[in-house]
Each structure stands twice: as structure tokens, then as C-alpha cells.
PDB file of C-alpha atoms in Angstrom:
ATOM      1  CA  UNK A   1      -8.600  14.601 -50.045  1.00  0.00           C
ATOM      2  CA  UNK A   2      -9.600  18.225 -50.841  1.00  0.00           C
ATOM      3  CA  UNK A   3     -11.844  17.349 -53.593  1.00  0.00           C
ATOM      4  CA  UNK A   4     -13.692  15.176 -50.915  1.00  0.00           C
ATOM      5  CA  UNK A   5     -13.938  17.789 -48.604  1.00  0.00           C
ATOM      6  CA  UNK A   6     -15.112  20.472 -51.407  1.00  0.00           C
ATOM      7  CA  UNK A   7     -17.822  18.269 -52.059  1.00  0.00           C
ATOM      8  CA  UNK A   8     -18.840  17.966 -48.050  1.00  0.00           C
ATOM      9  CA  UNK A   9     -19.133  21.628 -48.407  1.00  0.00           C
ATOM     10  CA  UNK A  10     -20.998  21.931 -51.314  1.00  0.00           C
ATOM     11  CA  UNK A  11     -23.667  19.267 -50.081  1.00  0.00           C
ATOM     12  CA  UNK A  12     -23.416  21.271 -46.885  1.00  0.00           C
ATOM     13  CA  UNK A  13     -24.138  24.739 -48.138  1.00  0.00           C
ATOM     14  CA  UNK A  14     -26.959  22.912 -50.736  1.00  0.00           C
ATOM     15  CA  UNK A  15     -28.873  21.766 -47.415  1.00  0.00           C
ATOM     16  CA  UNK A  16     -28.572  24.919 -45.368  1.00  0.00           C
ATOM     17  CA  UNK A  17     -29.809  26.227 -48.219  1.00  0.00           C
ATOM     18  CA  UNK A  18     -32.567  24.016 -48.825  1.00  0.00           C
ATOM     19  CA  UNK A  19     -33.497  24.181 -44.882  1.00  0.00           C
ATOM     20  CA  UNK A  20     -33.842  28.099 -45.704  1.00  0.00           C
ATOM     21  CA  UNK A  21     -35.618  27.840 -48.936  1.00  0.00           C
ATOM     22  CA  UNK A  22     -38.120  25.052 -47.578  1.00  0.00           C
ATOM     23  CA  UNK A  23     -38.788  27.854 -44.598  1.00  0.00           C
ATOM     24  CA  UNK A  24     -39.409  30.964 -46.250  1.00  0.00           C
ATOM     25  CA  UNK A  25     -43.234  29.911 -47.171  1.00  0.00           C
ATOM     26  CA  UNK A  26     -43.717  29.597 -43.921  1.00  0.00           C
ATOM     27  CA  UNK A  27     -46.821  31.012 -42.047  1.00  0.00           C
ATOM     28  CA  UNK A  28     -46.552  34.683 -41.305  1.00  0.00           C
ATOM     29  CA  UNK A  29     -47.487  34.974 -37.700  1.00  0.00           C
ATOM     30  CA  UNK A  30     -48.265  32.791 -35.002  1.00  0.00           C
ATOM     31  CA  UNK A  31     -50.578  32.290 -32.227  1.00  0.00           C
ATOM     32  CA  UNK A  32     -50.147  29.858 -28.526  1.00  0.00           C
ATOM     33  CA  UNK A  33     -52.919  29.983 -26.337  1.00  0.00           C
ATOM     34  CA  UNK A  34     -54.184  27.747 -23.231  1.00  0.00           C
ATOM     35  CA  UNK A  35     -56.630  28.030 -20.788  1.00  0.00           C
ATOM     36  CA  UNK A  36     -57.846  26.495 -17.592  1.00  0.00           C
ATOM     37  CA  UNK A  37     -60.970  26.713 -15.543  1.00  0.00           C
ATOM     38  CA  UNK A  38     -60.387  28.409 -12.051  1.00  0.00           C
ATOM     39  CA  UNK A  39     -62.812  28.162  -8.999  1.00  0.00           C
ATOM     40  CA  UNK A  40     -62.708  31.849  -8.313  1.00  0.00           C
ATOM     41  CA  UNK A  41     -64.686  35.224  -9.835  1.00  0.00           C
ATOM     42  CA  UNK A  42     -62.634  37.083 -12.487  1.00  0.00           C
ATOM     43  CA  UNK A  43     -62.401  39.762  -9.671  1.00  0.00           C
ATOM     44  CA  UNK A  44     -60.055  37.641  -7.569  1.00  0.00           C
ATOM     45  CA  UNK A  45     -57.675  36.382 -10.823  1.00  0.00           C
ATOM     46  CA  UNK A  46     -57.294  40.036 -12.543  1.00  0.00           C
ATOM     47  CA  UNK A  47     -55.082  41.414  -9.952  1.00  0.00           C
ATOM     48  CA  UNK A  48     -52.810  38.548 -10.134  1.00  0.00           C
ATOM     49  CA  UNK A  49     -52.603  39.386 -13.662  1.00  0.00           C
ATOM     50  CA  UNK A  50     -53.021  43.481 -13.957  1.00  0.00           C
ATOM     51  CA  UNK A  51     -50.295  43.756 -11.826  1.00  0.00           C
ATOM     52  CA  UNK A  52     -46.775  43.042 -12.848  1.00  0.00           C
ATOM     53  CA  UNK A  53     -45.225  42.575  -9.663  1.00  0.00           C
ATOM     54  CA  UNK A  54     -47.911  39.518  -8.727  1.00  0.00           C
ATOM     55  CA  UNK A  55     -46.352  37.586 -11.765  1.00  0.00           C
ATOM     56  CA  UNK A  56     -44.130  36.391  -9.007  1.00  0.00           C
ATOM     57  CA  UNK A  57     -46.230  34.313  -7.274  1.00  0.00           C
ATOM     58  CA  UNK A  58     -47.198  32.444 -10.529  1.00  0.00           C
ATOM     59  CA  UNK A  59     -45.411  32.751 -13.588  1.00  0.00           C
ATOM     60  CA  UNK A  60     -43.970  30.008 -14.583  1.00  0.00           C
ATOM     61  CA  UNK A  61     -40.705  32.402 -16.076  1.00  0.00           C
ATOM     62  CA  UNK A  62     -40.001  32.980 -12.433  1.00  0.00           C
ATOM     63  CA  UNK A  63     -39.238  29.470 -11.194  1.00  0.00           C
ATOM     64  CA  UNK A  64     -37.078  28.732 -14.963  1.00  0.00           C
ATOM     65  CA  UNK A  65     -35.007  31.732 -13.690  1.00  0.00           C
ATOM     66  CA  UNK A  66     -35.204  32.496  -9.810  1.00  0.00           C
ATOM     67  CA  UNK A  67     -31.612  34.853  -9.975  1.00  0.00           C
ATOM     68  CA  UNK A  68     -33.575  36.973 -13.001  1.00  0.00           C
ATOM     69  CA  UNK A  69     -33.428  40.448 -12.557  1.00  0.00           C
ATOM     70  CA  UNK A  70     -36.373  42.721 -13.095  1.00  0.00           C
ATOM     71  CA  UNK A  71     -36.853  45.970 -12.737  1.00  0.00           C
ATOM     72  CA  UNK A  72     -40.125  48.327 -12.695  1.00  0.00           C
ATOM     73  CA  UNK A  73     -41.759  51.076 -14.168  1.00  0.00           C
ATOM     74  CA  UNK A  74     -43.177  53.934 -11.914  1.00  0.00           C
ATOM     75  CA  UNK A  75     -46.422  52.610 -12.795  1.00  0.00           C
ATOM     76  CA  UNK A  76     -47.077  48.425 -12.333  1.00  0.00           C
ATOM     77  CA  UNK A  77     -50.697  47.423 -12.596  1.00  0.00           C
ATOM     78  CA  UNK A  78     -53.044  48.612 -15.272  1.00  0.00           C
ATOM     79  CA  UNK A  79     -52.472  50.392 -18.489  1.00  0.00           C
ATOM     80  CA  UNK A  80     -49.217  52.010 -18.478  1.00  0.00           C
ATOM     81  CA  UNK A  81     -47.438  49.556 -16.164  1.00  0.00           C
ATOM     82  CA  UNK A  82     -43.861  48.259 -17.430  1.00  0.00           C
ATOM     83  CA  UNK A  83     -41.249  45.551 -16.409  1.00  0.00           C
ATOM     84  CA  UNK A  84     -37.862  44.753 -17.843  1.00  0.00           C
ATOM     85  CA  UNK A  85     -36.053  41.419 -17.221  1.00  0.00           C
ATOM     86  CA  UNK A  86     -33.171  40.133 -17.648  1.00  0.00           C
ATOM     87  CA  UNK A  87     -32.129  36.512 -16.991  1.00  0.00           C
ATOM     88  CA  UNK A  88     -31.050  33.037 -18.166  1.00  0.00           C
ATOM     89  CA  UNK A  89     -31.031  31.999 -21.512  1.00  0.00           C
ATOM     90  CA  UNK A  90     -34.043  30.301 -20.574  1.00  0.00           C
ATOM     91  CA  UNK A  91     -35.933  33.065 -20.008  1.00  0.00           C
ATOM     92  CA  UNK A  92     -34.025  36.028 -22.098  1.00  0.00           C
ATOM     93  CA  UNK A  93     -34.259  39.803 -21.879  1.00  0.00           C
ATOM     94  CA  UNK A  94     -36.878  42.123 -22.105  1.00  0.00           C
ATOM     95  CA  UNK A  95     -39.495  44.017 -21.317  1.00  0.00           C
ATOM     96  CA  UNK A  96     -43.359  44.065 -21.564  1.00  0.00           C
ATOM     97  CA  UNK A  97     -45.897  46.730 -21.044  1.00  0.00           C
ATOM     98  CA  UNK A  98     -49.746  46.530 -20.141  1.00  0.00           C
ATOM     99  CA  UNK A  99     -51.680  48.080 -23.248  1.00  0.00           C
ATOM    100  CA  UNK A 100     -54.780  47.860 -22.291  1.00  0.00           C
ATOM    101  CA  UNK A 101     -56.293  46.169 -18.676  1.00  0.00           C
ATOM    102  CA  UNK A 102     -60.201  45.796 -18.273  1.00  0.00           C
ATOM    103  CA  UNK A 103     -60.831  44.917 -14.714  1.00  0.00           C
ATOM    104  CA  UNK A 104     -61.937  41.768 -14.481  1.00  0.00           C
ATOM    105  CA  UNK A 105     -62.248  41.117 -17.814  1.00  0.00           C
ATOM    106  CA  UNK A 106     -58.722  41.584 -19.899  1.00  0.00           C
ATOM    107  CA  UNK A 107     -54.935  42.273 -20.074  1.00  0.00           C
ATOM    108  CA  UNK A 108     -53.039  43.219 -23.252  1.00  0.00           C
ATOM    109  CA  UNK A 109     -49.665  42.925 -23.160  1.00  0.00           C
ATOM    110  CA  UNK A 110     -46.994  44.239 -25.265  1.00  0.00           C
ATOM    111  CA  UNK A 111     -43.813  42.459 -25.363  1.00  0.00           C
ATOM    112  CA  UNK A 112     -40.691  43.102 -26.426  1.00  0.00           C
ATOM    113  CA  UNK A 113     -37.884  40.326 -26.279  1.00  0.00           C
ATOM    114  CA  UNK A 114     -34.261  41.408 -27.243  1.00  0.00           C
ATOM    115  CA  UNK A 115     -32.287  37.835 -26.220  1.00  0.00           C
ATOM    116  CA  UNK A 116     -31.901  35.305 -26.798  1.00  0.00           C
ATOM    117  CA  UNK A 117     -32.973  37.136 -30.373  1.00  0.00           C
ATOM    118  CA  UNK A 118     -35.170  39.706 -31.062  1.00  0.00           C
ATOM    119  CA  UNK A 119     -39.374  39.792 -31.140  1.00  0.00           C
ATOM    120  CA  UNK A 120     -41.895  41.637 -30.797  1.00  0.00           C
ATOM    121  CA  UNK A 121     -45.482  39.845 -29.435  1.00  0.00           C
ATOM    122  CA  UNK A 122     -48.763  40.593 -27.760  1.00  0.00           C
ATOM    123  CA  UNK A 123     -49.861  38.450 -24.616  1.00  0.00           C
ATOM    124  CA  UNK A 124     -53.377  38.752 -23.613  1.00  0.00           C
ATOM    125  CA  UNK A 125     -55.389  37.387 -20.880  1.00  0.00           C
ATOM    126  CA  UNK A 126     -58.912  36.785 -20.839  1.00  0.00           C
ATOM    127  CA  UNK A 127     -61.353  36.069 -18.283  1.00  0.00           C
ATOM    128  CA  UNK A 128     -64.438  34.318 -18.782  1.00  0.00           C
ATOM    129  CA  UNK A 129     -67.567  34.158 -16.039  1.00  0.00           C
ATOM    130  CA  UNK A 130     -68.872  30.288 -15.785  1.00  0.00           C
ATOM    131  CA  UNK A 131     -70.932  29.942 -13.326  1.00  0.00           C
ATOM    132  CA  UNK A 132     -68.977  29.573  -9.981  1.00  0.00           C
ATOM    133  CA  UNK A 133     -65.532  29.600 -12.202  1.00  0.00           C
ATOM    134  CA  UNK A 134     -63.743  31.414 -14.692  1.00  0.00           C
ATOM    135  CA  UNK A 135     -62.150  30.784 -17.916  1.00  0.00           C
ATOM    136  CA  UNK A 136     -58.797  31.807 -17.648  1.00  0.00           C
ATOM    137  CA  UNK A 137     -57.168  31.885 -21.595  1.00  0.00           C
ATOM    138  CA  UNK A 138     -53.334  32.959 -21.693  1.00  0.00           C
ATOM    139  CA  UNK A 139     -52.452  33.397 -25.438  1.00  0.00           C
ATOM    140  CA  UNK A 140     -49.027  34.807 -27.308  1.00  0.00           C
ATOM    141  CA  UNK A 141     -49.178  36.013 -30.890  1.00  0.00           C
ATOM    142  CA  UNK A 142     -47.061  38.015 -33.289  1.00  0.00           C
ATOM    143  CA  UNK A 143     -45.257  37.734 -36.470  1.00  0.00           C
ATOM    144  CA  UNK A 144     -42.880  35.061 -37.262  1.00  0.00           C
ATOM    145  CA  UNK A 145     -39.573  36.337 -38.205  1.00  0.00           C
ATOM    146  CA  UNK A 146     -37.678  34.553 -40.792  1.00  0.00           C
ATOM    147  CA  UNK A 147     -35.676  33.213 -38.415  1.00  0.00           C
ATOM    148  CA  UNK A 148     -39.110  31.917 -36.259  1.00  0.00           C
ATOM    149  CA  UNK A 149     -39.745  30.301 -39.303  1.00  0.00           C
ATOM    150  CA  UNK A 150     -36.529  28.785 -39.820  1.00  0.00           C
ATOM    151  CA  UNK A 151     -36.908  27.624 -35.941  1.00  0.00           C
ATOM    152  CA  UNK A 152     -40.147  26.130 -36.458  1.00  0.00           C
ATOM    153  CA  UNK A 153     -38.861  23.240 -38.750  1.00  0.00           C
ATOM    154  CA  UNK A 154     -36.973  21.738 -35.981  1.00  0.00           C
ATOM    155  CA  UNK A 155     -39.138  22.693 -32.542  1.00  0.00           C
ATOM    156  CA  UNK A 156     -42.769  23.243 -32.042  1.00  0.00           C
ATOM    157  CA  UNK A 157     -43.459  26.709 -30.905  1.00  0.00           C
ATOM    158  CA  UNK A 158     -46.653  25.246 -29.636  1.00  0.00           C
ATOM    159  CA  UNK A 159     -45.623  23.307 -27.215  1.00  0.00           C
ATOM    160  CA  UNK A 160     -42.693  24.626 -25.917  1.00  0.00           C
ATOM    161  CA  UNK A 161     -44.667  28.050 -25.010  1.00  0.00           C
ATOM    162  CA  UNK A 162     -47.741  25.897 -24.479  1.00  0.00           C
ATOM    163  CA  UNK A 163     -46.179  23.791 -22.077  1.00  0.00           C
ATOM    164  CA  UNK A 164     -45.158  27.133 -19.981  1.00  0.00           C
ATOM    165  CA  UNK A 165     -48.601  28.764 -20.302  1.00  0.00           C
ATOM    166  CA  UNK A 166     -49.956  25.560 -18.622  1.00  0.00           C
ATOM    167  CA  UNK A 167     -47.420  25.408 -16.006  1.00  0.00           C
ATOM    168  CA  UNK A 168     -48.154  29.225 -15.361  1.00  0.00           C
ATOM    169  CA  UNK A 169     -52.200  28.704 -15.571  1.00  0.00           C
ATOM    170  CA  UNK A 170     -52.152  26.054 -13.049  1.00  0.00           C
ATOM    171  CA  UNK A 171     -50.223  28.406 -10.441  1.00  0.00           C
ATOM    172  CA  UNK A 172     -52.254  31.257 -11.585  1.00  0.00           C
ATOM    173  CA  UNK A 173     -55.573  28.904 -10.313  1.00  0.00           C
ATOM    174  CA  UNK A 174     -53.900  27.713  -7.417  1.00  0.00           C
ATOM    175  CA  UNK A 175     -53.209  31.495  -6.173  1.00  0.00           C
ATOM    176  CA  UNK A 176     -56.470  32.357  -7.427  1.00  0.00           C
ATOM    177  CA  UNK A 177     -58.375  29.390  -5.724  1.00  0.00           C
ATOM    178  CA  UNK A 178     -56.060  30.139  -2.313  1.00  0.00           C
ATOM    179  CA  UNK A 179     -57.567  33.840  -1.681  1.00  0.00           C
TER     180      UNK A 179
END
């Protein structure tokens, strides 16, 4: 009996640390965008996005997490402007900070997650004139941890942030297309 269950642990151990081996090449950084076409001038979508409290009426982080707590910075829209959160494990903890905000134009984002592990990530927004609409693109990007790598074997990062970023562009354009 206990030479049976040495050699469940050796097989064991030899696939956790196959799992790790077969991750380590993995790609160094990562990128998630998606975008969506919204009836409405870049002037009327940037606010929703330059200012940190308006991420209420549309991100989709909100409605995963209504009992999240968040607190401000002195400062929320533009460059400067912070936010901490804390919430389900859905959602995490952490906090983000506007880097840069063109009006009408861009929003760079630095965030900083601490649970349910630590990462640190740009977001950027981008607004696009079409004609009578604008190009609304919502992208995440970083470097991939080890353990991002690791992750990446069993889920795809792409579509489980994608599918959010879609969720959130759609009530981004409804607010937008609502003013």
C-alpha cells in the first residue's frame, strides 16, 4: 500500500512539474482589447470614461460586485485621479490611477491589482471619430507573471477579460447614446 501511494506522488509531483515546465516559455506579456461603435461624438463618451466616479453607470465590475467598496482620491477625472476597490473575489482589490487623459481622445490607466493575486497593467481607452459615431477600443496589457502563465494553460485570458470589456462597452454606448 505505501509503495502505491509513493508512486501516486511521484507521478503527481512529475506533472505539476511538467504543467510548470511546459509554462515557463510562455509569452511575456499580454494584451485584451475590444471595441464597439457608439452613435455619439467622442465629446459625449470621454467623461464617462475620464472620470472615475462615472464607471458606475457602466462598468461591467460594478454589476459582478454591487456591495464593492471604493474609495476616492481628492482628485477623480483626468490625470491624477485615483480609485481603490475592494470587493468579491470576482472583482478583487485594488486600485487604478489615470496617467494620462486627452479629452476626447484618450485615457491611460494604471492599474494595480493586489487580490485575488498580484499585477500590475495599463488600461487605455481610445476614441475614434467615424463619421456620426465613434470607435470606442477598451484594451488591458501588461506582463504575464509566471503564475499568468501558468493560468493561461487552463483559461483563456482573452475571453474571460474580453467577455467583460464587451459587457462594459455595450453599457458604455448605451449611456453614451442616452445623453
Amino acid at each position: 500500500m505505501l509503495k502505491i501511494l509513493a508512486i501516486i506522488v511521484v507521478v503527481v509531483l512529475v506533472v505539476i512539474a511538467g504543467v510548470l515546465i511546459y509554462a515557463s516559455p510562455g509569452p511575456d506579456s499580454f494584451r485584451v482589447q475590444r471595441s464597439a461603435s457608439i452613435k455619439a461624438p467622442p465629446q459625449k463618451i470621454f467623461p464617462l470614461l475620464g472620470d472615475l466616479k462615472a464607471w458606475a453607470g457602466w462598468s461591467p465590475y460594478e454589476k459582478k460586485d454591487p456591495a464593492m467598496k471604493r474609495s476616492f482620491g481628492p482628485i477623480t477625472a483626468g490625470k491624477g485621479a485615483t480609485c481603490e476597490w475592494a470587493g468579491a473575489k470576482n472583482v478583487g482589490q485594488g486600485r487604478m490611477e489615470i496617467l494620462e487623459a486627452q479629452p476626447s481622445n484618450k485615457v491611460l490607466i494604471k492599474l494595480d491589482f493586489i487580490k485575488p493575486f498580484e499585477a500590475h497593467n495599463m488600461a487605455e481607452f481610445t476614441l475614434e471619430p467615424k463619421g456620426d459615431t465613434t470607435l470606442a477600443t477598451w484594451a488591458i496589457y501588461g506582463p504575464s507573471a509566471y503564475i499568468t502563465k501558468v493560468m493561461g494553460l487552463f483559461f483563456n485570458m482573452d475571453t474571460m477579460i474580453g467577455k467583460d470589456f464587451e459587457a462594459g462597452l455595450a453599457d458604455l454606448k448605451a449611456a453614451a447614446e442616452k445623453q
